[in-house]
Short mmCIF file of C-alpha atoms and ligand atoms in Angstrom, two decimals:
data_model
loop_
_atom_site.label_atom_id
_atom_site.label_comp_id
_atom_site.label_asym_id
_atom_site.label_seq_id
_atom_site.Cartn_x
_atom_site.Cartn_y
_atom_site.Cartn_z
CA UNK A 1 -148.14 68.62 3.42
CA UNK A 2 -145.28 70.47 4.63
CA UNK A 3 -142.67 69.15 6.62
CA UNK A 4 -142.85 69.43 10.46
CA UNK A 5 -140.01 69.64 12.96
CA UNK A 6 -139.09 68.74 16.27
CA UNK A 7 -141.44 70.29 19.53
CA UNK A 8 -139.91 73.71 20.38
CA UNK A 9 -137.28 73.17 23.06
CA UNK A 10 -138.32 76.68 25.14
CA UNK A 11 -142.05 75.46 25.55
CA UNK A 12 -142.72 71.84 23.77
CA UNK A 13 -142.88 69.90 26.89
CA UNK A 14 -146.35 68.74 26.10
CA UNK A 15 -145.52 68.66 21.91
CA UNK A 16 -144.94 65.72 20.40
CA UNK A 17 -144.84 66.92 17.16
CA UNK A 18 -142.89 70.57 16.08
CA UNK A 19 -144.97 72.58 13.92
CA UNK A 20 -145.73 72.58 10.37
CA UNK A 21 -143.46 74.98 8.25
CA UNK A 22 -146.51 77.15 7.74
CA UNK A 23 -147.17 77.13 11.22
CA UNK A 24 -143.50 78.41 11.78
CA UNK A 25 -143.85 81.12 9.05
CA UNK A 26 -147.21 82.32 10.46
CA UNK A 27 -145.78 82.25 14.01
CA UNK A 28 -142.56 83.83 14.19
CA UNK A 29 -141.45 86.89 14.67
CA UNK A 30 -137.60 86.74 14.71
CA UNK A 31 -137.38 88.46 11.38
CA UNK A 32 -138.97 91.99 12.46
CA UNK A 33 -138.50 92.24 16.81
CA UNK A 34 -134.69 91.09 16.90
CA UNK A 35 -135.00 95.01 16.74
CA UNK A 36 -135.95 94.75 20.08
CA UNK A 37 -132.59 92.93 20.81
CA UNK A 38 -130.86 95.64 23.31
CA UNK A 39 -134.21 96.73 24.88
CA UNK A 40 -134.80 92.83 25.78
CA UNK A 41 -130.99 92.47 27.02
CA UNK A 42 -131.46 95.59 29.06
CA UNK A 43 -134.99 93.94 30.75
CA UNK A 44 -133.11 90.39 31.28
CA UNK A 45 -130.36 92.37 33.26
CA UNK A 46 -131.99 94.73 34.95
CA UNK A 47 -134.23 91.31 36.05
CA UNK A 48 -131.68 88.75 36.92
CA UNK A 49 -130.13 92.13 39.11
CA UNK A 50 -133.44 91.84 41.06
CA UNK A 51 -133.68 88.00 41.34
CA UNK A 52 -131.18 87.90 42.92
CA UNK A 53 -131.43 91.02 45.12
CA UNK A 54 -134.91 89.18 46.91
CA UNK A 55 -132.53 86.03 47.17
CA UNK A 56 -134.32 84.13 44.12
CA UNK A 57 -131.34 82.96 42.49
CA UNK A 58 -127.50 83.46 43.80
CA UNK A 59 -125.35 86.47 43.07
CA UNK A 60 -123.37 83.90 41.25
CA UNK A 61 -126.14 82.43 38.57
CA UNK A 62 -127.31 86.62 38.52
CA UNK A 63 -123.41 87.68 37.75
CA UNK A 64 -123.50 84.84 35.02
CA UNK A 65 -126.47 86.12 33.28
CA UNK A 66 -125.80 89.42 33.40
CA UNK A 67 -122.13 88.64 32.10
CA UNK A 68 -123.27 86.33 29.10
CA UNK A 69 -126.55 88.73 28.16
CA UNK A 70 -123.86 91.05 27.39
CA UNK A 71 -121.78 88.59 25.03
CA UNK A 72 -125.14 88.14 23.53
CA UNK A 73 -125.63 91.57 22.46
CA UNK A 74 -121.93 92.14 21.90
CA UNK A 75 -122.84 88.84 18.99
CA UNK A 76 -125.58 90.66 17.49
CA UNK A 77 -124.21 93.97 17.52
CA UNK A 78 -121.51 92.44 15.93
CA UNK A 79 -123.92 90.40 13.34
CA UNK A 80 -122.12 87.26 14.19
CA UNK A 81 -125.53 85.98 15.86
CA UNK A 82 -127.34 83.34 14.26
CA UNK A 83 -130.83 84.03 14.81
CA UNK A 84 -133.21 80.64 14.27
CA UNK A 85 -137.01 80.68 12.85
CA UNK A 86 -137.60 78.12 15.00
CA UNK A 87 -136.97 79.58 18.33
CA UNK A 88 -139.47 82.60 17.38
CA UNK A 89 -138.94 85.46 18.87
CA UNK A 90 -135.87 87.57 20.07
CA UNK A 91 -136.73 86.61 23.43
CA UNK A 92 -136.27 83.00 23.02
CA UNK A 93 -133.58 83.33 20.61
CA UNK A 94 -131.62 85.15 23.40
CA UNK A 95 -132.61 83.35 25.94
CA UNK A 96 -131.44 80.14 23.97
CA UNK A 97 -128.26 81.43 22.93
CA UNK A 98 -127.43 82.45 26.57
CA UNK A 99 -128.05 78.73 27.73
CA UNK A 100 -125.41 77.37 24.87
CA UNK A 101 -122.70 80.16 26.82
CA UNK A 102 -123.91 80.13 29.88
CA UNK A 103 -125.24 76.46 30.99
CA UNK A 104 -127.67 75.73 33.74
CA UNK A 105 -128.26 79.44 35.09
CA UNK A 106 -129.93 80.05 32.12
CA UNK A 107 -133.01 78.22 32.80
CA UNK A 108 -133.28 80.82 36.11
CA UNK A 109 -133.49 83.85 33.96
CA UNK A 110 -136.80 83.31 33.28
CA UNK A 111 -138.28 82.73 36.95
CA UNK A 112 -140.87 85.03 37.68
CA UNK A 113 -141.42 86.55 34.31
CA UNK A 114 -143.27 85.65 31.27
CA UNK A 115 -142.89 86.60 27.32
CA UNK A 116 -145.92 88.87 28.23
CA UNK A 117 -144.54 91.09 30.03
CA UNK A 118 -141.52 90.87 28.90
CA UNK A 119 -142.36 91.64 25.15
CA UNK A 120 -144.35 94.26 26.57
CA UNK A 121 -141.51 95.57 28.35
CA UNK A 122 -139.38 95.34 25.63
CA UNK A 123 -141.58 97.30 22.94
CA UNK A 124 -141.94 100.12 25.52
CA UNK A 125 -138.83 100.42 25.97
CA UNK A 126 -138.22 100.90 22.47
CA UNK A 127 -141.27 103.03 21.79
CA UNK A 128 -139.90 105.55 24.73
CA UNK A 129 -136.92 106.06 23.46
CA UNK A 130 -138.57 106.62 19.58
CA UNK A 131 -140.44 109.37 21.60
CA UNK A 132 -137.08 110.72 22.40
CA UNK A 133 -135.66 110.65 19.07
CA UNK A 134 -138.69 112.47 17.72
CA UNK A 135 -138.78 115.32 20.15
CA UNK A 136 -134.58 115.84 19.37
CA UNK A 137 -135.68 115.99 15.58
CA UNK A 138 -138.60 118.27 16.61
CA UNK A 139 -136.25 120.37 17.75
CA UNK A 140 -133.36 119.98 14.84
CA UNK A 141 -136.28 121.29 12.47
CA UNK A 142 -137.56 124.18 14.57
CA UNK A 143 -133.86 125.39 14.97
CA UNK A 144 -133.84 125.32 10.95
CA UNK A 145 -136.79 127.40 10.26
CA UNK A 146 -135.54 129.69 13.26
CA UNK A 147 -132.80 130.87 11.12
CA UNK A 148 -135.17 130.68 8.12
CA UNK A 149 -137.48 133.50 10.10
CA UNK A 150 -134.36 135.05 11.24
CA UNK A 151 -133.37 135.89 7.64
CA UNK A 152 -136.29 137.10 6.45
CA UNK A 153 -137.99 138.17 9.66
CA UNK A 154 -139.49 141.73 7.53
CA UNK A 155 -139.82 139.84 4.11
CA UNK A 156 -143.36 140.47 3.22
CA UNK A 157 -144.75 137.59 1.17
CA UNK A 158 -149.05 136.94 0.60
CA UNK A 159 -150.50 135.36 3.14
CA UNK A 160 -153.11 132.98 2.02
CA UNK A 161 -156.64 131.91 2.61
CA UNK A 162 -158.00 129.52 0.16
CA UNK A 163 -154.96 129.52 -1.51
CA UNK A 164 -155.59 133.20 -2.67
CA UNK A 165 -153.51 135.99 -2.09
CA UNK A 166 -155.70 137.57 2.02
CA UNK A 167 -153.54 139.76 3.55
CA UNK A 168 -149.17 140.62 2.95
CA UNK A 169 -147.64 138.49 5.97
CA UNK A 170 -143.60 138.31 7.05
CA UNK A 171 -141.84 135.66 5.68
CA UNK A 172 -140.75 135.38 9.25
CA UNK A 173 -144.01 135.08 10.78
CA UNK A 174 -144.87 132.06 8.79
CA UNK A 175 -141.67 130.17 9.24
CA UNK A 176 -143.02 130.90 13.00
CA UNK A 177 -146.09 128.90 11.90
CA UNK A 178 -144.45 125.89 11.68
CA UNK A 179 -142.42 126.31 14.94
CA UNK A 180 -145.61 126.62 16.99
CA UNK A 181 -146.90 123.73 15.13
CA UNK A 182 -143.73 121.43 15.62
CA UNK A 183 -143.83 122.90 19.69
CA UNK A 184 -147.50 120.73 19.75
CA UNK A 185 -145.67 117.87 18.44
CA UNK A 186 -142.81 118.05 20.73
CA UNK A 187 -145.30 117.89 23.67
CA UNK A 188 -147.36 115.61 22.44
CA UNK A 189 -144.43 113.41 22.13
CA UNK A 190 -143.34 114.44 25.39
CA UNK A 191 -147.11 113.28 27.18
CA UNK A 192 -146.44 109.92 25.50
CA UNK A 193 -143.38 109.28 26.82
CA UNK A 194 -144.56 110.60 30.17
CA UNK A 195 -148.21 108.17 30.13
CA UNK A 196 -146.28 105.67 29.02
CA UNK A 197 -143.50 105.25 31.47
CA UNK A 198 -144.66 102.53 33.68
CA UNK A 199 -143.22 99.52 33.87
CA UNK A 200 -144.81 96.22 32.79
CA UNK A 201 -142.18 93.83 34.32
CA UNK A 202 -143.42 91.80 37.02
CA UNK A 203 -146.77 91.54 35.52
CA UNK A 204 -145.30 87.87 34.44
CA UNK A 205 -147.76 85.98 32.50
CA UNK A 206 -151.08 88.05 33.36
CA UNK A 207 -151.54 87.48 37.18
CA UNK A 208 -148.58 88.57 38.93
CA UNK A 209 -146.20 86.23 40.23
CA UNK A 210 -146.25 84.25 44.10
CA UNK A 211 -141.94 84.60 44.48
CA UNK A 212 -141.28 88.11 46.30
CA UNK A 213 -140.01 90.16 43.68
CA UNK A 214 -139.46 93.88 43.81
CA UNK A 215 -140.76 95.63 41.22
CA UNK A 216 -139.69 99.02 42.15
CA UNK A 217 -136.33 97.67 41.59
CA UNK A 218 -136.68 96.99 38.15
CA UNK A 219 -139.15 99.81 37.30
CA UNK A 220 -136.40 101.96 38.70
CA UNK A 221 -133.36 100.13 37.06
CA UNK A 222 -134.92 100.83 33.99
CA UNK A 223 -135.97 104.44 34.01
CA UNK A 224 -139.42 104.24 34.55
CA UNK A 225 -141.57 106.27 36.99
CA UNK A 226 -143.25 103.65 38.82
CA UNK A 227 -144.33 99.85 38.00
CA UNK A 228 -147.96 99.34 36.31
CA UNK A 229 -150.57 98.57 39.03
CA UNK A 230 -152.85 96.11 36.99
CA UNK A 231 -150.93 93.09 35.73
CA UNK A 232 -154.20 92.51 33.61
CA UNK A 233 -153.32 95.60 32.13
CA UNK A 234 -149.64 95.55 32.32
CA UNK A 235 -149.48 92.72 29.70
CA UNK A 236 -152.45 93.67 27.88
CA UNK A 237 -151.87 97.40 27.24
CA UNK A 238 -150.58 98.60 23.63
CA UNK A 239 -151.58 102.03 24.19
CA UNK A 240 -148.67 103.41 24.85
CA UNK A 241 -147.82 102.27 20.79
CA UNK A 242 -150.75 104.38 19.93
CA UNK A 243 -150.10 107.43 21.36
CA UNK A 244 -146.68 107.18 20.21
CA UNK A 245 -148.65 106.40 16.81
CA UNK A 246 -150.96 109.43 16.83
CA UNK A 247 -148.36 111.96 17.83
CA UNK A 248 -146.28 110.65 14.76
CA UNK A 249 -149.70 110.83 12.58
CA UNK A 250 -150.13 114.66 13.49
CA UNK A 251 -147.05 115.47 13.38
CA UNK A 252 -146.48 113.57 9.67
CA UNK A 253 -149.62 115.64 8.88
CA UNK A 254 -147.47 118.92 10.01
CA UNK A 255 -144.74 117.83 7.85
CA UNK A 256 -146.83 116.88 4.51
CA UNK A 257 -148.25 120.49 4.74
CA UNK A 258 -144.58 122.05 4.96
CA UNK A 259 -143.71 120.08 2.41
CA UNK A 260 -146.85 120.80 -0.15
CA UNK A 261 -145.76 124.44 0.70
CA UNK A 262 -142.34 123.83 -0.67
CA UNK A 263 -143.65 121.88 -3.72
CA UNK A 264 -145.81 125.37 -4.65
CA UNK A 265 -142.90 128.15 -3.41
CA UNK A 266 -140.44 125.65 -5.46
CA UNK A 267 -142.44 126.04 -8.94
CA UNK A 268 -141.41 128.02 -11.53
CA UNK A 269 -145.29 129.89 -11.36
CA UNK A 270 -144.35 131.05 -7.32
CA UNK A 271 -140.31 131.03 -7.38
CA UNK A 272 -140.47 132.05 -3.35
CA UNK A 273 -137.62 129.22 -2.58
CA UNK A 274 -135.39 127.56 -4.17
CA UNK A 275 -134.64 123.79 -2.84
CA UNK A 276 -130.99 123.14 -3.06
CA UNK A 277 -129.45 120.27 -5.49
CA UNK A 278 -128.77 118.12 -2.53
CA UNK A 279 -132.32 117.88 -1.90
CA UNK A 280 -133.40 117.97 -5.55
CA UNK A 281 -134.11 115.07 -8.23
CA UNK A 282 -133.55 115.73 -12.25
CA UNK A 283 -135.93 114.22 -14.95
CA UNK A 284 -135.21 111.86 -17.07
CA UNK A 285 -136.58 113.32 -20.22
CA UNK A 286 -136.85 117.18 -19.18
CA UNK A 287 -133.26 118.95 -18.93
CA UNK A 288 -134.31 121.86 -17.44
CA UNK A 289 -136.54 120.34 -14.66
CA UNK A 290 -135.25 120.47 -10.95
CA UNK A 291 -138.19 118.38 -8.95
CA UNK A 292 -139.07 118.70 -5.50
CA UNK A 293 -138.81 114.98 -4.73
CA UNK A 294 -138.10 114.65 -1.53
CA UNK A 295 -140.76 117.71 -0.23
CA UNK A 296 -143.10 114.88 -2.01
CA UNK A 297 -142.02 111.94 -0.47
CA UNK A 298 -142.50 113.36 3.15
CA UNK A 299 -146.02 114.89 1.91
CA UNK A 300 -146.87 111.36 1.20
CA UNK A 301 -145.19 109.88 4.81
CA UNK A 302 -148.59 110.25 6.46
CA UNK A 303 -150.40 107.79 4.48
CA UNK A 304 -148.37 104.82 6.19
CA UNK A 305 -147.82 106.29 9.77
CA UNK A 306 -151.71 107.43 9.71
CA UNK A 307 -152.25 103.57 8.64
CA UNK A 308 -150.13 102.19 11.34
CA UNK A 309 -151.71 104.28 13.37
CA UNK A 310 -155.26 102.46 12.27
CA UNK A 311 -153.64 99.29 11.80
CA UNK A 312 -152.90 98.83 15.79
CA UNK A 313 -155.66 100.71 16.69
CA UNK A 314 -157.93 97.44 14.82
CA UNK A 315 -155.55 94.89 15.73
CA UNK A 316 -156.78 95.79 19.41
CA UNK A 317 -160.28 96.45 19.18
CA UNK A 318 -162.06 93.84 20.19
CA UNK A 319 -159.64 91.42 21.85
CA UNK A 320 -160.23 89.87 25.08
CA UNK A 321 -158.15 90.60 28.02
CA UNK A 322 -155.33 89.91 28.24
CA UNK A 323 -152.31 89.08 25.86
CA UNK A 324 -153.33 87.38 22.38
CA UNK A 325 -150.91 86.51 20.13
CA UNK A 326 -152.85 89.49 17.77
CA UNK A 327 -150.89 91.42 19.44
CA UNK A 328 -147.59 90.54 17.67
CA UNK A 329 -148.96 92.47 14.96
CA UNK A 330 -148.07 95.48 16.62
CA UNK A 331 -144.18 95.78 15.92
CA UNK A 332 -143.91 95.83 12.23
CA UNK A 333 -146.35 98.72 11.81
CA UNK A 334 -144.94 101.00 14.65
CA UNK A 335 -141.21 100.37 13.78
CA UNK A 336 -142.14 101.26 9.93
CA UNK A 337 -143.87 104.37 11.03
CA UNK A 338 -141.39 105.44 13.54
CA UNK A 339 -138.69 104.90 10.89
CA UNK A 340 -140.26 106.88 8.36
CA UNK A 341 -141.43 109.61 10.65
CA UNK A 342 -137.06 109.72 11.82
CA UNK A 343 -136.58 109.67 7.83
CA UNK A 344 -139.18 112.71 6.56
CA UNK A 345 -138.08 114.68 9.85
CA UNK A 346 -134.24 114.61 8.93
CA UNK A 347 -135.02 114.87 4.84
CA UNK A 348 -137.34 118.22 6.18
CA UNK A 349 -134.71 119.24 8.10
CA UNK A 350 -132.21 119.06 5.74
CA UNK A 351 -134.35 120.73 2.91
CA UNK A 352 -135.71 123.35 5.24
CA UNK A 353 -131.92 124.63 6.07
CA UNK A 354 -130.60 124.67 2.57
CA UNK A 355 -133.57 125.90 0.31
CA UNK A 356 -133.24 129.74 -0.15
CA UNK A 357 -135.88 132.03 0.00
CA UNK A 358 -136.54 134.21 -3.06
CA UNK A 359 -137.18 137.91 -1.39
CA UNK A 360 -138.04 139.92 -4.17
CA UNK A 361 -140.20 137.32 -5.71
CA UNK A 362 -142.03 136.89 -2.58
CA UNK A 363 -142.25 140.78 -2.39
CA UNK A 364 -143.81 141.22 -5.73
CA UNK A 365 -146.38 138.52 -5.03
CA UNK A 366 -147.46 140.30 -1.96
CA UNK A 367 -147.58 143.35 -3.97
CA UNK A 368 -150.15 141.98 -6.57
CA UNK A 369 -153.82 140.47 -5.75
CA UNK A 370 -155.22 143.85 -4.07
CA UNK A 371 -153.79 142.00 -0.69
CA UNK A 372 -154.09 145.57 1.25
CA UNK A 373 -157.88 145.80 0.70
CA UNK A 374 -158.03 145.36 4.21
CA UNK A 375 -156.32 148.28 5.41
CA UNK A 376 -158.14 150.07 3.30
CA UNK A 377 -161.19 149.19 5.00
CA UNK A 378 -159.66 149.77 8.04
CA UNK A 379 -158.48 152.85 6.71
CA UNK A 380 -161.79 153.93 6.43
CA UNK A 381 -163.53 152.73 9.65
CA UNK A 382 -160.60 154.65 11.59
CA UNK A 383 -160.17 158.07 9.57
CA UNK A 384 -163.58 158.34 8.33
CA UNK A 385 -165.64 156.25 11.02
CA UNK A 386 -167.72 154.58 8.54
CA UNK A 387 -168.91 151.07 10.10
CA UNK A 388 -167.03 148.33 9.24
CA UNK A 389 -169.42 146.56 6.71
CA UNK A 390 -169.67 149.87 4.74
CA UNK A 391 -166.33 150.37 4.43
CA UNK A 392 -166.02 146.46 3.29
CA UNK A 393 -168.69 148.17 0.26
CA UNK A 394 -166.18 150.75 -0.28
CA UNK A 395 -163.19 149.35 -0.70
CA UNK A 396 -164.76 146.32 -3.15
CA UNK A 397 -165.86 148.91 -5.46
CA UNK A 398 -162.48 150.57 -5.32
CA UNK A 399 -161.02 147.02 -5.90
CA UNK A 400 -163.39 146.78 -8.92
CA UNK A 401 -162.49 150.13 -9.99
CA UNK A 402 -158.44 148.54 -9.95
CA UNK A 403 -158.99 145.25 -11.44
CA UNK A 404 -160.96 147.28 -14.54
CA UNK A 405 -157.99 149.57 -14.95
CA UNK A 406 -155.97 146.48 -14.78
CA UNK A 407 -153.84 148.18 -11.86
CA UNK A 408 -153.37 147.56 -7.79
CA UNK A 409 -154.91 149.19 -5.28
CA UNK A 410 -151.81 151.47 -4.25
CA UNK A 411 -151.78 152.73 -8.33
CA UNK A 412 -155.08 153.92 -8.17
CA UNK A 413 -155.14 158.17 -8.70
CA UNK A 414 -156.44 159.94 -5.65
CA UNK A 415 -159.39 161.07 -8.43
CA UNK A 416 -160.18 157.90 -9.27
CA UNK A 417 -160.25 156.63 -5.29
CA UNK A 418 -162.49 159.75 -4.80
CA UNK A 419 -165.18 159.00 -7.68
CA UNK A 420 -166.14 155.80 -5.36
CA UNK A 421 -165.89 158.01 -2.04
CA UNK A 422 -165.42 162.03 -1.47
CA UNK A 423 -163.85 162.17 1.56
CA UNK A 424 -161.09 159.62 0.95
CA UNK A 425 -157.35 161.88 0.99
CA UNK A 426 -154.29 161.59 0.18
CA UNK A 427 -153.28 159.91 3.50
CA UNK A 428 -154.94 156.40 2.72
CA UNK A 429 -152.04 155.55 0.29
CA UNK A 430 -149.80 155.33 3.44
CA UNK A 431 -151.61 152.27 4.08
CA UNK A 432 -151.85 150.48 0.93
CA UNK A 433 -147.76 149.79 1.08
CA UNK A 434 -147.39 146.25 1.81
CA UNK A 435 -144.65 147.08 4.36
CA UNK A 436 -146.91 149.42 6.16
CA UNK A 437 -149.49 146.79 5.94
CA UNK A 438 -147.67 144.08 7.98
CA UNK A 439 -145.61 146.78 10.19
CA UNK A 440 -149.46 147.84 11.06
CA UNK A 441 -150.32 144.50 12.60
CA UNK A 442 -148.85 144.81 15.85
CA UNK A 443 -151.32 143.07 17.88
CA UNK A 444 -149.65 140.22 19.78
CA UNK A 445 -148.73 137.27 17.44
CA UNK A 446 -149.40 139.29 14.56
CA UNK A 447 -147.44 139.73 11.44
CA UNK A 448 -145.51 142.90 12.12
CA UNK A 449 -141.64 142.09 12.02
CA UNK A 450 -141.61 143.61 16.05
CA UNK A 451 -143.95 141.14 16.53
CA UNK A 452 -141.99 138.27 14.63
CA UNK A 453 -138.45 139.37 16.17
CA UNK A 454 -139.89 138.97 19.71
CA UNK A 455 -141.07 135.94 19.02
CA UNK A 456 -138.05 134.74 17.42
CA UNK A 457 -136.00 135.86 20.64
CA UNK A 458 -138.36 133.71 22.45
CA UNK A 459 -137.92 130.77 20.47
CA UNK A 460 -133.99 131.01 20.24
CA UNK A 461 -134.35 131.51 24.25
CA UNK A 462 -135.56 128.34 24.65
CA UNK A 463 -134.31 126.21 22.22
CA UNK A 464 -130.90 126.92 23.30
N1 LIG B 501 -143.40 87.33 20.00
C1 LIG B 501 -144.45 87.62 20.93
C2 LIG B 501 -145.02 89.01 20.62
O1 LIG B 501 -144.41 89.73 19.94
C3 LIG B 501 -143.92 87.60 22.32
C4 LIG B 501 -144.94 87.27 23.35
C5 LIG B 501 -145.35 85.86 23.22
N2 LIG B 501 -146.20 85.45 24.27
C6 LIG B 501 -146.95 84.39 24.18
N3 LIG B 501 -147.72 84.11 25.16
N4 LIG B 501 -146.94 83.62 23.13
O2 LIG B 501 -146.10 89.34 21.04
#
């Protein structure tokens, strides 16, 4: 047996008995949403404000918990608050807190409202604003590999498929990559914040509430667009967690492919970039390693904000309208994902701006792995007009012929080019230069370094 205490003074009316210690420990959860401290002060203002605008309590009780909310937060801000197991939840701990500074007026804050909607108030508040703080590190990041592109905007480096060496590419144009890929995130943080910005308060328990209160008030007061029109769903809605949730998930999946880029370019088989000390890690045993530690860490990110993601998604499934106490599940998860999304965002940031890109290693890589046999072919379809599968024939045998005389394509003899095809000339070597190669591919959004400083003019245009 553990020990029980005495019934809980915010809703033990009917208690005799307080619950058992285990009860307590199950229950509360003080020790993860006093996060939610400011978001809940905000809601209790922007509340007792409307009270008392529809003439439900005085301008005097309002002014009094308006006044004291604020020496609340100025306690925990200041970590002089003493927050208690056995009052729950941040919402009862401030509401508790207010009533020892306050007195009697107290007891009003909570007319017309419920923990339902005002938890769910709360968390949305804080989930908005997440959405905020992603889409400003979106944009930290993007401006990072804009400067990245604009360095080495006519690099030529492989391009991949498969991890083989395809076609030469611009260093530029795949810094770009991850810019367009980051301007998805952005908006799909963006349409979060935008779905989710309706406010639950009002909703009270699940019904609605019989005093006149004026929800457009307090939707207003707070920023949103408009109240929720289903207090069913007001109270019972988590969704907007999830989408918050699954445009972290995508976006941690953009990141952990960055950052398995970096662990490759960083090795001492590719040597493309070089990751500064400051975002480095030594070894223990090895003097001369330098590991990529942090590009690691953020490649691994995903696993926890993809199972938050899941987590809330099954915590929901399946329950009964409307609140269930399930649903207190749904913090922990989202404020561990949220804070690790902030983390890998700022650490790829950070790593992105300093790590310097090798050119002439990234030059001689393109230069190797026959990664102009396309133009070739193309060479051949457009001075030649052979069809396009032939000249796919041609050039493998010619890439044959190279990889027996243990040379490139481009060090081939003009003899040697003809004994697989007559009519090939002199001109097709103009082609097989790796700079010609990507200054070929004009076509919008292609490689070619016009192509990649437009784009980049674009880009600095608008994230000015
Ligand atoms: N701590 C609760 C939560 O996070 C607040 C809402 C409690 N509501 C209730 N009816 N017990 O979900």
């Amino acid at each position: 047996m553990t020990d029980t205490k005495q019934a809980n003074t915010m809703w033990g009316g009917r208690f005799a008995d307080g619950p058992d210690a285990i009860m307590e420990a199950i229950n509360a959860s003080i020790g993860f949403d006093r996060r939610l401290a400011a978001q809940d002060i905000e809601g209790s203002r922007a509340h007792a404000s409307m009270l008392a605008a529809q003439g439900i309590v005085t301008d005097s009780d309002a002014e009094a918990i308006r006044k004291g909310l604020l020496t609340v937060l100025s306690e925990i801000e200041s970590g002089k608050f003493q927050f208690s197991t056995e009052l729950e939840d941040i919402h009862m701990n401030v509401e508790a807190r207010l009533r020892e500074l306050i007195g009697e007026p107290a007891g009003r804050l909570h007319t017309a409202r419920s923990r339902n909607d005002q938890v769910a108030l709360d968390f949305r508040l804080w989930v908005r604003d997440q959405c905020d703080q992603a889409m400003a590190a979106i944009t930290a990041l993007q401006q990072a590999l804009l400067v990245q592109a604009e360095a080495g905007a006519d690099w030529v480096m492989p391009g991949f498929t498969h991890l083989q060496t395809a076609q030469p590419v611009t260093w530029g144009h795949h810094m770009l990559a991850y810019v367009e890929m980051l301007k998805r995130d952005y908006k799909r943080f963006g349409d979060a914040r935008k779905r989710m910005n309706e406010c639950p308060l009002g909703a009270a328990a699940l019904a609605g509430t019989s005093f006149p209160i004026d929800r457009d008030m307090t939707a207003k007061a707070l920023g949103f667009d408009r109240p929720s029109a289903n207090s069913l769903d007001a109270v019972a809605d988590r969704d907007f967690a999830l989408d918050f949730l699954s445009a972290a998930s995508i976006c941690a999946m953009h990141l952990s492919r960055l950052a398995e880029e970096l662990v490759i370019w960083s090795s001492a088989q590719f040597r493309f970039v070089a990751l500064s000390d400051r975002f480095s890690t030594g070894s223990s045993i090895m003097p001369q390693k330098k590991n990529p530690d942090a590009a690691e860490l953020i490649r691994a990110k995903i696993a926890r904000i993809f199972g938050a993601n899941t987590a809330l998604t099954m915590v929901m499934k399946g329950l009964a309208l409307t609140y269930s106490k399930d649903m207190q599940e749904d913090k922990e998860q989202t404020f561990d994902a949220a804070d690790n999304l902030m983390l890998a965002l700022a650490a790829m940031t950070g790593m992105v701006s300093d790590m310097q890109a090798n050119r002439e290693n990234l030059e001689a890589a393109a230069s190797s792995g026959f990664s102009t046999a396309t133009d070739l072919a193309d060479w051949l379809v457009r001075t030649l007009d052979m069809p396009f599968r032939d000249a796919h024939h041609v050039t493998g045998a010619l890439v044959k012929l190279a990889e027996d005389q243990g040379c490139d394509l481009p060090d081939l003899t003009l003899e040697q080019m003809k004994s697989v095809h007559s009519d090939i000339t002199e001109g097709v070597f103009e082609v097989l230069g790796m700079h010609n190669s990507v200054a070929s591919r004009t076509s919008y959004g292609g490689t070619a370094p016009a192509q990649v400083r437009a784009q980049i003019a674009r880009w600095k245009e608008k994230l000015a």
